[in-house]
């Protein structure tokens, strides 16, 4: 425990508490805070900079710099030493500030007189809210004890900022959590909805960051940690008989809960004058800031453990957040991130989902898509701003979220929702009509699914069958490997729900972004191109065999269609098909009924399979183009990477040439072909695929209506003519030509 900081910072915190408890205006409070810190630290200058918006910091109070510069001096994130402190989230401590790289002199502040600079981020749970700065004339570096004291103070300032203690006059001090805020994220699932915020992990509010009785706080902390440890032990006891992998995860979790370093740091914080909950938050905040920057996935996983334990500890200490019965009627879930299992627990009652993290290919995204719930991902810092019950509008088409919108925005949004409702009515009116083009081509529209919960959409959307059933979702949403009996019962239910319509079950496609929580992760540098899908199935055939048996049993004599993911060459297809043949023989031996008809197909997801020997196209009973993967390998553009995934157009003539090549080869072998990647559900793409000769498209249920509506209005020979004209003109993509033409058709 640093000697100086314990007594000094306790004294300082005691005085701060008095200042904060006073009934003065927010600005006056803030002024008092900088005065107290400056005098306690024997520094000529103490200033507080807070974010005005996500990119700009504003000088909000100062002791020592020119008072006229308060609320005038601003800097961008990363600009100068203050901006650097905020951007990096770490301390900048220097004896000679002007000599530092990136130093920026602000003449209006009069800071040229000062030499040393110590900037400490004011952060709460890893989110930087501002910067606390101490400057002196003499060239000196703040000692570790002094820096520690500043960190403690910065923690208290962060809590008080969050609580609105500095609200009042002054542009940068308007109340938090009241103003309208717009978040621009990434589209996860299209659609719009209006509702109220429902936080997945409601913020625990610490109202008492400072204490004057360290012994009492230490006892509270110790009791809470004891309760926490017991609850983790109980979890472990409950898991013991069930699953070895799960036990391993929990053991690691328990190790963290028993970590003496964590405990000691929190006790030091309490000794310095923080309350038990503020100490927990301080360590959580520091760990988040440190570990979230770590490129090591193991460390980042541990961060989640620590985060989770800290949240539990905070709930034990404050009693907040235990009651989850407060869900509004129109809940829009707001979370940093969420696993598919947790999301499924909320069920379809959610009107929308907003995530700070997440990715387009993540499982939560897949679940949201299956449910057609508008989803926006990468909405940075929304959990910091949003409060339970806030009005919120989700524009899943644009990836935009309006939090606490004003009246005008709400009205415009209502109009948009009404327009979409009219479009839905139009789609419903053609639901039972075929997707027949003006030129008489019949396109079979199927849907993608992966959950039992998806199946009711089969009737509702007008899809003719399930062109892709992603079986891995059933593996992903559990915390242990499903048993054969469970799976066969599930496949039976799927076929029952499909009621005679064809379902193409895709065997387990794990690896890459789909990591089973109960399987040891592979440390692969390039997982999308690594040990995944059928490669795992063939190398470790136990699970594949079990799944094939479950599919055969689940079919209970009905026709069965199975396809293997990520087939890259004919030998893989033959090996996988041999597993199916063996499974069938085994069922016959055991006297079980076998399907009336078995179709065994392959997903074409790598360019190489498009150029496989002719016999491959003859041997496969059907082929489905997995455009999501095929595109990422064709363009060498990671489908998970927001920077590159939209860079190359699906309607690029080179990609269309590949698709056409596959269409021709399947036609020559008389092998049915479908397209089941996301692009099949985009009306313009669907049109172009149909114009090239594709006759089966499988998509999200919500896309069936728009695609059918479009197909029924066009003549494919005209679409093809537009595409050919664009190609002849030398266009890289046919999108412009087809879209321009469409304007006059629909
Ligand atoms: C694809 O790659 O297009 C596909 C349908 O499979 P997934 O998205 O599940 O990888
Ligand atoms: Mg795929």
XYZ file of C-alpha atoms and ligand atoms in Angstrom:
757
model
C 0.000 0.000 0.000
C 1.592 3.321 -0.979
C 2.296 5.195 2.273
C 1.619 8.692 1.041
C -1.503 7.969 -0.894
C -3.259 6.213 1.958
C -3.327 9.139 4.358
C -3.209 11.921 1.773
C -5.804 10.529 -0.547
C -8.125 9.663 2.346
C -7.895 13.256 3.488
C -8.460 14.521 -0.029
C -11.386 12.175 -0.572
C -12.934 13.316 2.708
C -12.802 16.940 1.526
C -14.078 15.969 -1.896
C -17.028 14.250 -0.333
C -17.965 17.421 1.497
C -17.654 19.403 -1.730
C -19.739 16.902 -3.630
C -22.417 16.755 -0.951
C -22.845 20.545 -0.979
C -25.965 21.978 -2.541
C -24.085 24.088 -5.044
C -24.505 24.153 -8.832
C -22.666 21.557 -10.895
C -20.081 24.011 -12.171
C -19.372 25.329 -8.681
C -18.871 21.764 -7.497
C -16.481 21.044 -10.310
C -14.528 24.257 -9.571
C -14.256 23.248 -5.945
C -13.007 19.786 -6.933
C -10.114 21.172 -9.010
C -9.188 23.610 -6.205
C -9.046 20.804 -3.683
C -6.959 18.551 -5.881
C -4.500 21.323 -6.797
C -3.900 22.254 -3.181
C -3.700 18.677 -1.973
C -1.227 17.719 -4.687
C 0.750 20.957 -4.240
C 0.358 21.618 -7.944
C -0.180 25.011 -9.563
C -2.698 23.638 -12.030
C -5.496 21.122 -11.829
C -7.953 20.873 -14.725
C -10.821 18.624 -15.708
C -11.617 17.963 -19.347
C -14.816 16.119 -20.207
C -16.110 14.797 -23.504
C -18.439 17.176 -25.256
C -19.198 14.551 -27.874
C -17.477 11.295 -28.690
C -14.630 13.080 -30.491
C -14.168 16.363 -28.606
C -12.863 17.111 -25.137
C -13.673 20.399 -23.444
C -11.921 22.136 -20.570
C -14.702 22.194 -17.969
C -12.942 23.463 -14.857
C -9.467 24.629 -13.939
C -7.459 25.920 -11.078
C -4.370 27.652 -12.410
C -5.129 28.062 -16.134
C -6.942 31.121 -17.502
C -10.570 31.044 -16.318
C -11.707 32.548 -19.623
C -10.649 29.408 -21.414
C -13.121 27.245 -19.454
C -15.740 25.869 -21.896
C -13.789 27.526 -24.723
C -10.733 25.335 -25.035
C -11.455 22.132 -26.894
C -9.388 19.413 -28.441
C -10.059 16.377 -30.561
C -9.589 12.875 -29.254
C -5.878 12.095 -29.671
C -4.912 15.748 -29.987
C -2.251 17.049 -27.588
C -1.370 15.329 -24.334
C -4.924 15.562 -22.990
C -6.304 13.996 -26.158
C -3.610 11.339 -26.012
C -4.529 10.435 -22.416
C -8.181 10.098 -23.410
C -7.480 8.131 -26.549
C -5.077 5.668 -24.975
C -7.011 5.432 -21.717
C -3.659 5.458 -19.937
C -1.691 7.920 -17.849
C 0.671 10.445 -19.416
C 3.218 11.573 -16.833
C 6.055 13.840 -17.953
C 8.416 16.398 -16.389
C 8.771 18.372 -19.606
C 5.465 18.513 -21.447
C 6.523 20.803 -24.331
C 9.246 18.296 -25.240
C 6.707 15.448 -25.484
C 5.685 14.118 -28.857
C 2.249 15.409 -29.803
C 2.285 18.300 -27.295
C -0.069 21.032 -28.422
C 0.106 24.462 -26.926
C -3.228 26.170 -26.201
C -2.351 29.887 -25.976
C -5.697 30.956 -24.459
C -5.048 28.855 -21.356
C -1.713 30.420 -20.457
C -0.245 26.978 -19.955
C 3.140 27.955 -21.398
C 4.248 28.695 -17.838
C 3.966 25.061 -16.813
C 6.461 22.369 -17.386
C 5.295 19.093 -15.899
C 2.076 17.362 -16.933
C 0.249 14.403 -15.473
C -2.957 13.368 -17.244
C -5.114 10.596 -15.761
C -8.122 9.260 -17.661
C -11.440 9.697 -15.912
C -12.959 6.376 -16.755
C -15.843 4.272 -15.741
C -15.882 0.602 -16.614
C -13.387 1.058 -19.388
C -15.199 4.041 -20.942
C -13.163 7.215 -20.847
C -15.379 10.152 -19.795
C -12.635 12.771 -19.623
C -9.173 13.586 -18.336
C -7.904 14.902 -15.014
C -4.736 16.946 -15.428
C -2.229 18.228 -12.897
C 0.575 20.585 -14.007
C 3.462 22.254 -12.200
C 5.999 24.926 -13.055
C 8.923 22.906 -11.814
C 10.090 20.011 -13.917
C 9.020 16.958 -11.957
C 7.493 13.573 -12.542
C 4.605 12.598 -10.300
C 5.579 9.734 -8.007
C 3.710 6.413 -8.248
C 1.946 7.269 -4.984
C 0.765 10.600 -6.326
C -0.422 8.988 -9.538
C -2.293 6.388 -7.511
C -3.998 9.151 -5.527
C -4.999 10.847 -8.792
C -6.407 7.577 -10.108
C -8.546 7.230 -7.000
C -9.792 10.783 -7.368
C -10.437 10.291 -11.089
C -12.517 7.249 -10.226
C -14.684 9.317 -7.882
C -15.040 12.060 -10.491
C -16.136 9.430 -13.028
C -18.821 8.144 -10.671
C -20.017 11.637 -9.891
C -20.081 12.570 -13.583
C -22.190 9.504 -14.225
C -24.543 10.499 -11.426
C -24.892 13.972 -12.907
C -23.221 15.762 -9.967
C -21.694 18.347 -12.299
C -24.825 19.102 -14.241
C -25.893 22.699 -14.419
C -24.800 25.733 -16.285
C -22.128 25.372 -18.893
C -22.266 23.792 -22.290
C -20.398 20.616 -21.457
C -22.253 19.998 -18.263
C -25.713 19.325 -19.519
C -27.335 16.312 -17.921
C -26.239 12.881 -18.993
C -28.812 10.399 -20.179
C -31.345 13.035 -21.163
C -30.360 14.409 -24.540
C -31.246 12.711 -27.823
C -28.282 10.735 -29.129
C -27.767 9.054 -32.494
C -25.618 5.941 -32.831
C -24.323 4.813 -36.171
C -23.554 1.125 -36.207
C -23.652 -1.692 -38.706
C -26.709 -3.426 -40.103
C -27.176 -6.826 -38.462
C -30.758 -7.426 -39.498
C -32.907 -5.094 -41.521
C -36.220 -3.719 -40.304
C -37.365 -0.855 -38.138
C -38.915 -0.747 -34.735
C -39.717 1.607 -31.921
C -39.719 0.714 -28.266
C -38.092 1.128 -24.889
C -34.585 0.299 -23.795
C -34.122 -2.922 -21.911
C -30.532 -3.297 -20.747
C -29.175 -6.834 -20.799
C -26.902 -5.955 -17.904
C -28.440 -3.005 -16.142
C -25.911 -0.499 -14.932
C -25.153 -0.745 -11.244
C -25.160 2.789 -9.899
C -22.652 3.514 -7.170
C -24.049 6.398 -5.170
C -21.476 6.303 -2.391
C -17.995 6.186 -3.947
C -16.255 7.649 -0.884
C -16.211 6.225 2.621
C -14.769 7.487 5.894
C -14.666 4.100 7.533
C -12.197 1.822 5.720
C -12.599 -0.969 8.276
C -16.335 -1.138 7.748
C -15.893 -1.089 3.960
C -13.272 -3.809 4.124
C -15.659 -5.976 6.101
C -18.413 -5.354 3.503
C -16.002 -6.198 0.718
C -14.824 -9.380 2.438
C -18.392 -10.524 3.092
C -19.402 -9.869 -0.500
C -16.374 -11.725 -1.870
C -17.153 -14.624 0.435
C -20.741 -14.772 -0.878
C -19.421 -14.593 -4.433
C -16.960 -17.426 -3.876
C -19.651 -19.591 -2.369
C -21.932 -19.004 -5.330
C -19.132 -19.944 -7.753
C -18.431 -23.082 -5.712
C -22.104 -23.972 -5.933
C -22.076 -23.507 -9.685
C -19.134 -25.845 -9.823
C -20.862 -28.441 -7.650
C -23.900 -28.286 -9.884
C -21.773 -28.773 -12.984
C -19.525 -31.504 -11.675
C -21.508 -34.517 -12.751
C -22.520 -33.031 -16.059
C -19.668 -32.045 -18.247
C -15.902 -32.012 -18.036
C -15.413 -29.031 -20.351
C -17.875 -26.911 -18.426
C -16.126 -27.796 -15.186
C -12.831 -26.632 -16.675
C -14.303 -23.281 -17.588
C -15.771 -22.889 -14.114
C -12.488 -23.882 -12.477
C -10.778 -21.022 -14.286
C -13.598 -18.782 -13.184
C -13.184 -19.853 -9.584
C -9.445 -19.252 -9.748
C -10.199 -15.677 -10.643
C -12.726 -15.326 -7.837
C -10.035 -16.509 -5.420
C -7.264 -14.368 -6.869
C -5.357 -12.752 -4.016
C -4.016 -9.981 -6.271
C -7.512 -8.836 -7.158
C -8.571 -8.884 -3.520
C -5.461 -7.023 -2.355
C -5.881 -4.262 -4.896
C -9.494 -3.735 -3.901
C -8.538 -3.653 -0.221
C -5.859 -1.044 -0.971
C -8.469 1.071 -2.727
C -10.777 0.816 0.249
C -7.924 1.728 2.571
C -7.403 4.845 0.443
C -10.939 6.007 1.082
C -13.093 4.388 -1.596
C -16.254 2.516 -0.727
C -16.299 -1.234 -1.374
C -18.361 -0.888 -4.568
C -16.194 1.948 -5.885
C -13.124 -0.234 -5.301
C -14.684 -3.084 -7.275
C -15.510 -0.705 -10.110
C -12.065 0.849 -10.106
C -10.367 -2.505 -10.572
C -12.950 -3.589 -13.115
C -12.399 -0.391 -15.042
C -8.623 -0.697 -15.055
C -8.725 -4.344 -16.032
C -11.161 -3.617 -18.853
C -8.981 -0.849 -20.203
C -5.854 -2.993 -19.983
C -7.162 -6.262 -21.248
C -9.470 -5.035 -23.969
C -6.376 -3.806 -25.770
C -4.727 -7.172 -25.513
C -4.432 -9.060 -28.789
C -4.318 -12.329 -26.834
C -7.721 -14.066 -27.089
C -7.057 -16.003 -23.868
C -6.547 -12.791 -21.918
C -9.634 -11.238 -23.443
C -11.664 -14.284 -22.388
C -10.335 -13.823 -18.860
C -11.462 -10.223 -19.062
C -14.993 -11.491 -19.575
C -14.620 -13.689 -16.485
C -13.351 -10.801 -14.408
C -16.033 -8.527 -15.750
C -18.707 -11.015 -14.924
C -17.344 -11.610 -11.421
C -17.099 -7.856 -10.794
C -20.697 -7.388 -11.915
C -21.837 -10.129 -9.594
C -19.887 -8.585 -6.756
C -21.438 -5.187 -7.430
C -24.901 -6.701 -7.417
C -24.180 -8.418 -4.109
C -22.894 -5.158 -2.614
C -25.661 -2.883 -3.873
C -28.563 -5.310 -4.190
C -29.261 -3.728 -7.595
C -30.066 -5.500 -10.836
C -31.358 -8.726 -9.324
C -34.974 -8.075 -10.227
C -35.491 -8.708 -13.939
C -39.251 -8.548 -13.959
C -39.291 -5.001 -15.242
C -39.349 -5.724 -18.977
C -41.393 -3.141 -20.882
C -44.083 -4.170 -23.400
C -41.972 -3.146 -26.362
C -38.443 -4.077 -25.257
C -35.417 -3.214 -27.333
C -32.473 -5.092 -25.918
C -29.285 -3.085 -25.461
C -26.092 -4.970 -24.615
C -22.351 -4.885 -25.050
C -22.599 -8.353 -26.554
C -24.735 -11.402 -26.051
C -24.399 -15.114 -26.681
C -27.008 -17.013 -28.677
C -28.121 -18.940 -25.580
C -28.855 -15.790 -23.600
C -30.616 -14.273 -26.580
C -32.818 -17.319 -26.990
C -33.846 -17.004 -23.350
C -35.354 -13.591 -24.096
C -37.302 -15.132 -26.945
C -39.147 -13.420 -29.718
C -40.732 -10.816 -27.486
C -37.873 -8.445 -28.240
C -38.697 -5.682 -30.731
C -35.095 -4.935 -31.566
C -31.519 -5.587 -30.491
C -28.588 -3.184 -30.276
C -25.093 -4.429 -29.548
C -21.923 -2.476 -28.939
C -19.859 -5.304 -30.293
C -20.951 -8.323 -32.294
C -20.392 -9.127 -35.907
C -22.513 -9.868 -38.911
C -21.633 -13.546 -38.824
C -21.974 -14.031 -35.063
C -24.541 -16.381 -33.669
C -26.523 -13.748 -31.912
C -26.849 -12.161 -35.343
C -27.973 -15.415 -36.879
C -30.621 -15.831 -34.180
C -31.838 -12.245 -34.606
C -32.033 -12.803 -38.339
C -33.930 -16.028 -37.959
C -36.452 -14.105 -35.901
C -36.379 -11.117 -38.264
C -35.798 -8.794 -35.322
C -34.085 -5.542 -36.352
C -30.488 -5.669 -35.151
C -27.786 -3.015 -35.138
C -24.270 -4.009 -34.155
C -21.149 -1.935 -33.408
C -23.230 0.817 -31.797
C -20.300 2.188 -29.843
C -20.866 3.247 -26.227
C -24.622 2.793 -26.288
C -24.658 0.910 -22.991
C -23.037 3.966 -21.441
C -25.788 6.285 -22.627
C -28.945 4.235 -22.550
C -31.063 3.823 -19.450
C -33.776 1.260 -18.902
C -37.053 2.615 -20.206
C -35.589 5.247 -22.565
C -37.440 5.701 -25.844
C -35.432 4.173 -28.654
C -35.884 3.796 -32.418
C -33.983 1.155 -34.368
C -33.381 1.666 -38.042
C -31.990 -1.730 -38.969
C -31.953 -0.797 -42.669
C -29.401 1.951 -42.123
C -27.731 0.668 -38.963
C -28.847 3.788 -37.091
C -30.239 4.027 -33.566
C -32.043 7.065 -32.170
C -31.947 7.174 -28.401
C -34.407 9.541 -26.717
C -35.387 11.017 -30.105
C -37.240 14.315 -30.333
C -40.762 14.637 -31.671
C -39.793 15.283 -35.312
C -37.624 12.189 -35.539
C -40.325 10.100 -33.876
C -42.912 11.265 -36.404
C -40.664 10.595 -39.394
C -39.930 7.190 -37.983
C -43.589 6.372 -37.525
C -44.138 7.183 -41.218
C -41.343 4.838 -42.184
C -42.763 2.017 -40.073
C -46.209 2.578 -41.624
C -44.696 2.404 -45.108
C -43.007 -0.866 -44.282
C -46.239 -2.246 -42.884
C -47.891 -1.460 -46.235
C -45.099 -3.304 -48.039
C -45.629 -6.282 -45.717
C -49.306 -6.303 -46.639
C -48.340 -6.388 -50.307
C -46.044 -9.359 -49.671
C -48.732 -11.152 -47.683
C -51.140 -10.770 -50.605
C -48.816 -12.711 -52.924
C -47.749 -15.260 -50.317
C -49.565 -18.180 -51.903
C -48.752 -17.233 -55.484
C -45.740 -18.712 -57.272
C -42.557 -16.723 -57.864
C -43.180 -16.705 -61.590
C -41.549 -14.072 -63.737
C -43.244 -12.267 -66.610
C -41.324 -14.497 -69.001
C -42.764 -17.595 -67.336
C -39.705 -18.756 -65.361
C -40.648 -20.430 -62.088
C -38.240 -19.760 -59.258
C -38.448 -21.886 -56.148
C -38.048 -19.714 -53.054
C -36.955 -21.560 -49.948
C -35.999 -20.412 -46.508
C -32.934 -20.780 -44.318
C -33.500 -21.984 -40.769
C -31.640 -23.395 -37.796
C -34.041 -23.378 -34.884
C -37.348 -25.026 -34.216
C -38.569 -21.513 -33.564
C -37.935 -20.695 -37.247
C -40.270 -23.290 -38.646
C -43.567 -21.441 -38.212
C -42.146 -18.921 -40.721
C -42.369 -21.578 -43.391
C -46.090 -21.087 -43.759
C -46.015 -17.390 -42.921
C -43.384 -16.428 -45.479
C -44.653 -18.487 -48.384
C -41.361 -20.403 -48.695
C -41.654 -23.751 -50.448
C -39.231 -25.596 -48.200
C -36.070 -25.217 -46.144
C -33.127 -24.848 -48.521
C -30.610 -24.667 -45.684
C -31.082 -25.924 -42.139
C -27.990 -24.862 -40.185
C -27.701 -27.713 -37.694
C -24.845 -26.108 -35.775
C -27.190 -23.677 -34.025
C -28.424 -26.557 -31.889
C -24.834 -27.277 -30.913
C -23.988 -23.639 -30.332
C -26.829 -22.768 -28.014
C -26.007 -25.513 -25.538
C -23.175 -25.703 -23.117
C -22.566 -29.346 -23.749
C -22.548 -31.652 -26.752
C -26.131 -32.682 -27.592
C -26.913 -36.388 -27.431
C -27.990 -38.429 -30.448
C -31.444 -39.014 -28.985
C -31.990 -35.303 -28.440
C -30.925 -34.516 -31.980
C -33.052 -37.151 -33.631
C -36.083 -35.938 -31.676
C -35.317 -32.436 -32.859
C -34.930 -33.411 -36.528
C -38.180 -35.304 -36.249
C -39.885 -32.133 -35.011
C -38.350 -30.132 -37.841
C -39.708 -32.562 -40.432
C -43.085 -32.588 -38.717
C -43.200 -28.822 -38.826
C -42.153 -28.822 -42.497
C -45.161 -31.033 -43.133
C -43.915 -32.801 -46.244
C -41.908 -29.886 -47.607
C -38.266 -30.608 -48.320
C -35.672 -29.691 -45.692
C -31.971 -29.690 -46.640
C -30.114 -30.412 -43.413
C -26.563 -29.204 -43.487
C -24.260 -31.228 -41.254
C -22.366 -29.501 -38.472
C -20.471 -26.449 -39.715
C -18.228 -25.426 -36.835
C -14.876 -23.706 -36.705
C -14.124 -20.262 -38.094
C -16.538 -17.901 -36.299
C -18.649 -20.736 -34.929
C -16.858 -21.934 -31.842
C -18.558 -24.483 -29.637
C -18.290 -23.357 -26.021
C -17.547 -26.917 -24.902
C -14.826 -27.711 -27.417
C -11.255 -26.649 -26.943
C -10.676 -23.685 -29.254
C -8.038 -24.158 -31.892
C -5.404 -21.564 -31.913
C -5.399 -21.029 -35.647
C -4.006 -17.916 -37.254
C -6.633 -17.987 -39.983
C -9.704 -19.877 -38.743
C -11.987 -19.106 -41.717
C -9.533 -21.009 -43.884
C -8.616 -23.439 -41.163
C -9.880 -26.600 -39.563
C -13.591 -26.186 -39.941
C -16.819 -27.728 -41.187
C -16.375 -31.003 -43.096
C -12.649 -30.972 -42.401
C -13.398 -31.450 -38.687
C -16.150 -33.925 -39.548
C -13.796 -36.133 -41.551
C -10.776 -35.879 -39.265
C -12.775 -36.592 -36.113
C -15.747 -38.512 -37.469
C -17.376 -39.339 -34.118
C -19.661 -36.325 -34.085
C -20.437 -36.540 -37.834
C -21.431 -40.194 -37.450
C -23.593 -39.436 -34.455
C -25.296 -36.638 -36.355
C -25.919 -38.742 -39.457
C -27.495 -41.435 -37.296
C -29.662 -38.811 -35.618
C -30.769 -37.507 -39.022
C -31.640 -41.005 -40.247
C -33.572 -41.781 -37.065
C -35.264 -38.384 -37.076
C -36.474 -38.918 -40.621
C -38.368 -42.009 -39.423
C -38.816 -43.306 -42.943
C -39.570 -39.923 -44.529
C -37.414 -38.532 -47.391
C -34.168 -36.987 -46.172
C -31.875 -34.394 -47.771
C -28.439 -33.870 -46.231
C -25.648 -31.626 -47.451
C -22.048 -31.336 -46.362
C -20.540 -27.910 -45.743
C -17.323 -26.564 -47.140
C -16.550 -29.326 -49.615
C -13.462 -28.260 -51.532
C -12.680 -31.318 -53.613
C -14.323 -34.510 -54.777
C -12.485 -36.776 -52.312
C -14.020 -34.908 -49.375
C -17.466 -35.345 -50.823
C -16.865 -39.055 -51.429
C -15.516 -39.584 -47.912
C -18.460 -37.781 -46.368
C -20.927 -39.660 -48.543
C -19.247 -42.934 -47.504
C -20.027 -41.998 -43.884
C -23.656 -41.606 -44.852
C -23.649 -44.966 -46.648
C -22.155 -46.624 -43.568
C -24.733 -44.997 -41.331
C -27.532 -46.255 -43.560
C -26.121 -49.797 -43.550
C -25.929 -49.669 -39.771
C -29.538 -48.597 -39.489
C -30.573 -51.442 -41.784
C -28.549 -53.875 -39.683
C -30.253 -52.650 -36.557
C -33.627 -53.056 -38.185
C -34.506 -49.341 -38.101
C -36.534 -47.793 -40.894
C -34.505 -45.869 -43.441
C -35.686 -42.794 -45.359
C -37.917 -43.336 -48.381
C -35.386 -41.346 -50.379
C -31.966 -39.988 -49.424
C -30.401 -37.055 -51.250
C -26.782 -36.294 -50.440
C -25.538 -32.907 -51.581
C -22.608 -30.567 -51.187
C -22.262 -26.918 -50.415
C -20.117 -25.100 -52.909
C -18.314 -22.560 -50.750
C -14.813 -22.499 -52.177
C -13.903 -21.521 -55.747
C -11.987 -24.777 -56.228
C -15.153 -26.906 -56.127
C -16.533 -24.992 -59.101
C -13.682 -26.541 -61.097
C -13.963 -30.085 -59.701
C -13.995 -33.058 -62.112
C -17.236 -33.636 -64.025
C -17.964 -36.763 -61.986
C -18.358 -34.663 -58.859
C -21.317 -32.862 -60.411
C -22.714 -36.220 -61.460
C -22.242 -37.884 -58.083
C -23.734 -35.097 -55.994
C -27.506 -35.379 -55.710
C -27.717 -31.605 -55.403
C -25.479 -28.610 -54.882
C -26.058 -25.421 -52.958
C -23.892 -22.367 -53.391
C -22.905 -20.948 -49.995
C -22.305 -17.464 -51.277
C -21.245 -16.015 -47.918
C -18.161 -18.173 -47.803
C -17.675 -18.435 -51.557
C -17.506 -14.657 -51.843
C -15.015 -14.247 -49.029
C -12.633 -16.696 -50.656
C -13.210 -15.487 -54.185
C -12.487 -11.865 -53.306
C -10.083 -12.681 -50.436
C -12.246 -10.480 -48.222
C -13.089 -11.664 -44.707
C -16.889 -11.768 -44.268
C -16.412 -10.827 -40.601
C -14.267 -7.809 -41.259
C -16.326 -4.651 -41.562
C -13.539 -2.900 -43.392
C -13.434 -5.266 -46.311
C -16.627 -7.235 -46.443
C -18.578 -4.703 -48.496
C -15.687 -3.770 -50.693
C -16.512 -6.169 -53.493
C -19.904 -6.308 -55.065
C -21.796 -9.575 -55.414
C -22.877 -8.325 -58.820
C -19.258 -7.927 -59.850
C -18.957 -9.557 -63.263
C -16.153 -11.830 -62.125
C -18.249 -13.303 -59.324
C -21.247 -13.648 -61.618
C -19.013 -15.461 -64.118
C -18.143 -17.952 -61.388
C -21.804 -18.446 -60.508
C -22.658 -18.881 -64.192
C -19.899 -21.456 -64.525
C -21.428 -23.469 -61.673
C -24.919 -23.142 -63.172
C -23.637 -24.494 -66.504
C -21.803 -27.408 -64.933
C -24.824 -28.418 -62.869
C -27.052 -28.107 -65.942
C -24.678 -30.350 -67.920
C -24.823 -32.990 -65.193
C -28.549 -32.444 -64.619
C -27.855 -31.762 -60.931
C -30.244 -29.473 -59.039
C -28.581 -26.268 -57.893
C -29.606 -23.651 -55.357
C -28.051 -20.558 -53.828
C -28.382 -20.242 -50.043
C -26.043 -17.410 -49.039
C -27.400 -14.076 -47.781
C -27.362 -12.598 -51.277
C -30.190 -14.859 -52.404
C -32.480 -12.765 -50.190
C -31.538 -9.434 -51.752
C -34.033 -8.636 -54.510
C -31.613 -7.221 -57.112
C -29.105 -10.017 -56.550
C -31.878 -12.624 -56.681
C -33.008 -11.184 -59.999
C -29.559 -11.395 -61.513
C -29.027 -14.952 -60.265
C -32.356 -15.954 -61.795
C -31.411 -14.215 -65.049
C -28.224 -16.294 -65.103
C -30.292 -19.468 -64.787
C -30.589 -20.237 -61.059
C -33.993 -21.671 -60.283
C -33.821 -22.217 -56.511
C -32.970 -19.531 -53.977
C -32.911 -20.018 -50.221
C -33.061 -17.035 -47.921
C -34.193 -15.630 -44.606
C -37.969 -15.920 -44.261
C -38.393 -12.146 -44.191
C -36.793 -11.879 -47.627
C -39.167 -14.253 -49.414
C -41.872 -11.580 -49.839
C -39.646 -8.812 -51.276
C -37.828 -11.248 -53.601
C -41.051 -12.781 -54.876
C -42.591 -9.338 -55.388
C -39.617 -8.329 -57.518
C -39.422 -11.550 -59.528
C -43.102 -11.448 -60.447
C -42.686 -8.041 -62.034
C -39.833 -8.671 -64.411
C -38.908 -10.442 -67.581
C -35.615 -12.253 -67.022
C -34.547 -11.953 -70.655
C -34.629 -8.179 -70.229
C -32.617 -8.421 -67.015
C -30.088 -10.596 -68.805
C -29.893 -8.074 -71.656
C -29.113 -5.305 -69.147
C -26.410 -7.440 -67.553
C -24.869 -8.263 -70.925
C -24.924 -4.611 -71.945
C -23.076 -3.653 -68.745
C -20.495 -6.354 -69.377
C -20.039 -5.225 -72.994
C -19.570 -1.662 -71.755
C -16.742 -2.778 -69.518
C -18.521 -2.194 -66.183
C -16.995 -3.951 -63.194
C -20.441 -4.610 -61.755
C -23.853 -4.943 -63.363
C -25.572 -3.371 -60.354
C -25.848 0.124 -61.752
C -27.237 -1.019 -65.116
C -29.802 -3.360 -63.561
C -30.845 -0.930 -60.805
C -31.305 1.950 -63.281
C -33.416 -0.255 -65.497
C -35.470 -1.443 -62.525
C -36.522 2.078 -61.657
C -38.775 2.013 -64.715
C -40.108 -1.494 -64.107
C -41.446 -1.506 -60.569
C -22.636 -19.584 -46.804
O -21.432 -19.664 -46.564
O -23.122 -18.905 -47.729
C -23.598 -20.318 -45.982
C -24.881 -20.358 -46.294
O -23.132 -20.872 -44.826
P -22.845 -20.046 -43.481
O -23.313 -18.636 -43.685
O -23.578 -20.737 -42.407
O -21.356 -20.168 -43.373
Mg -20.710 -21.191 -45.228
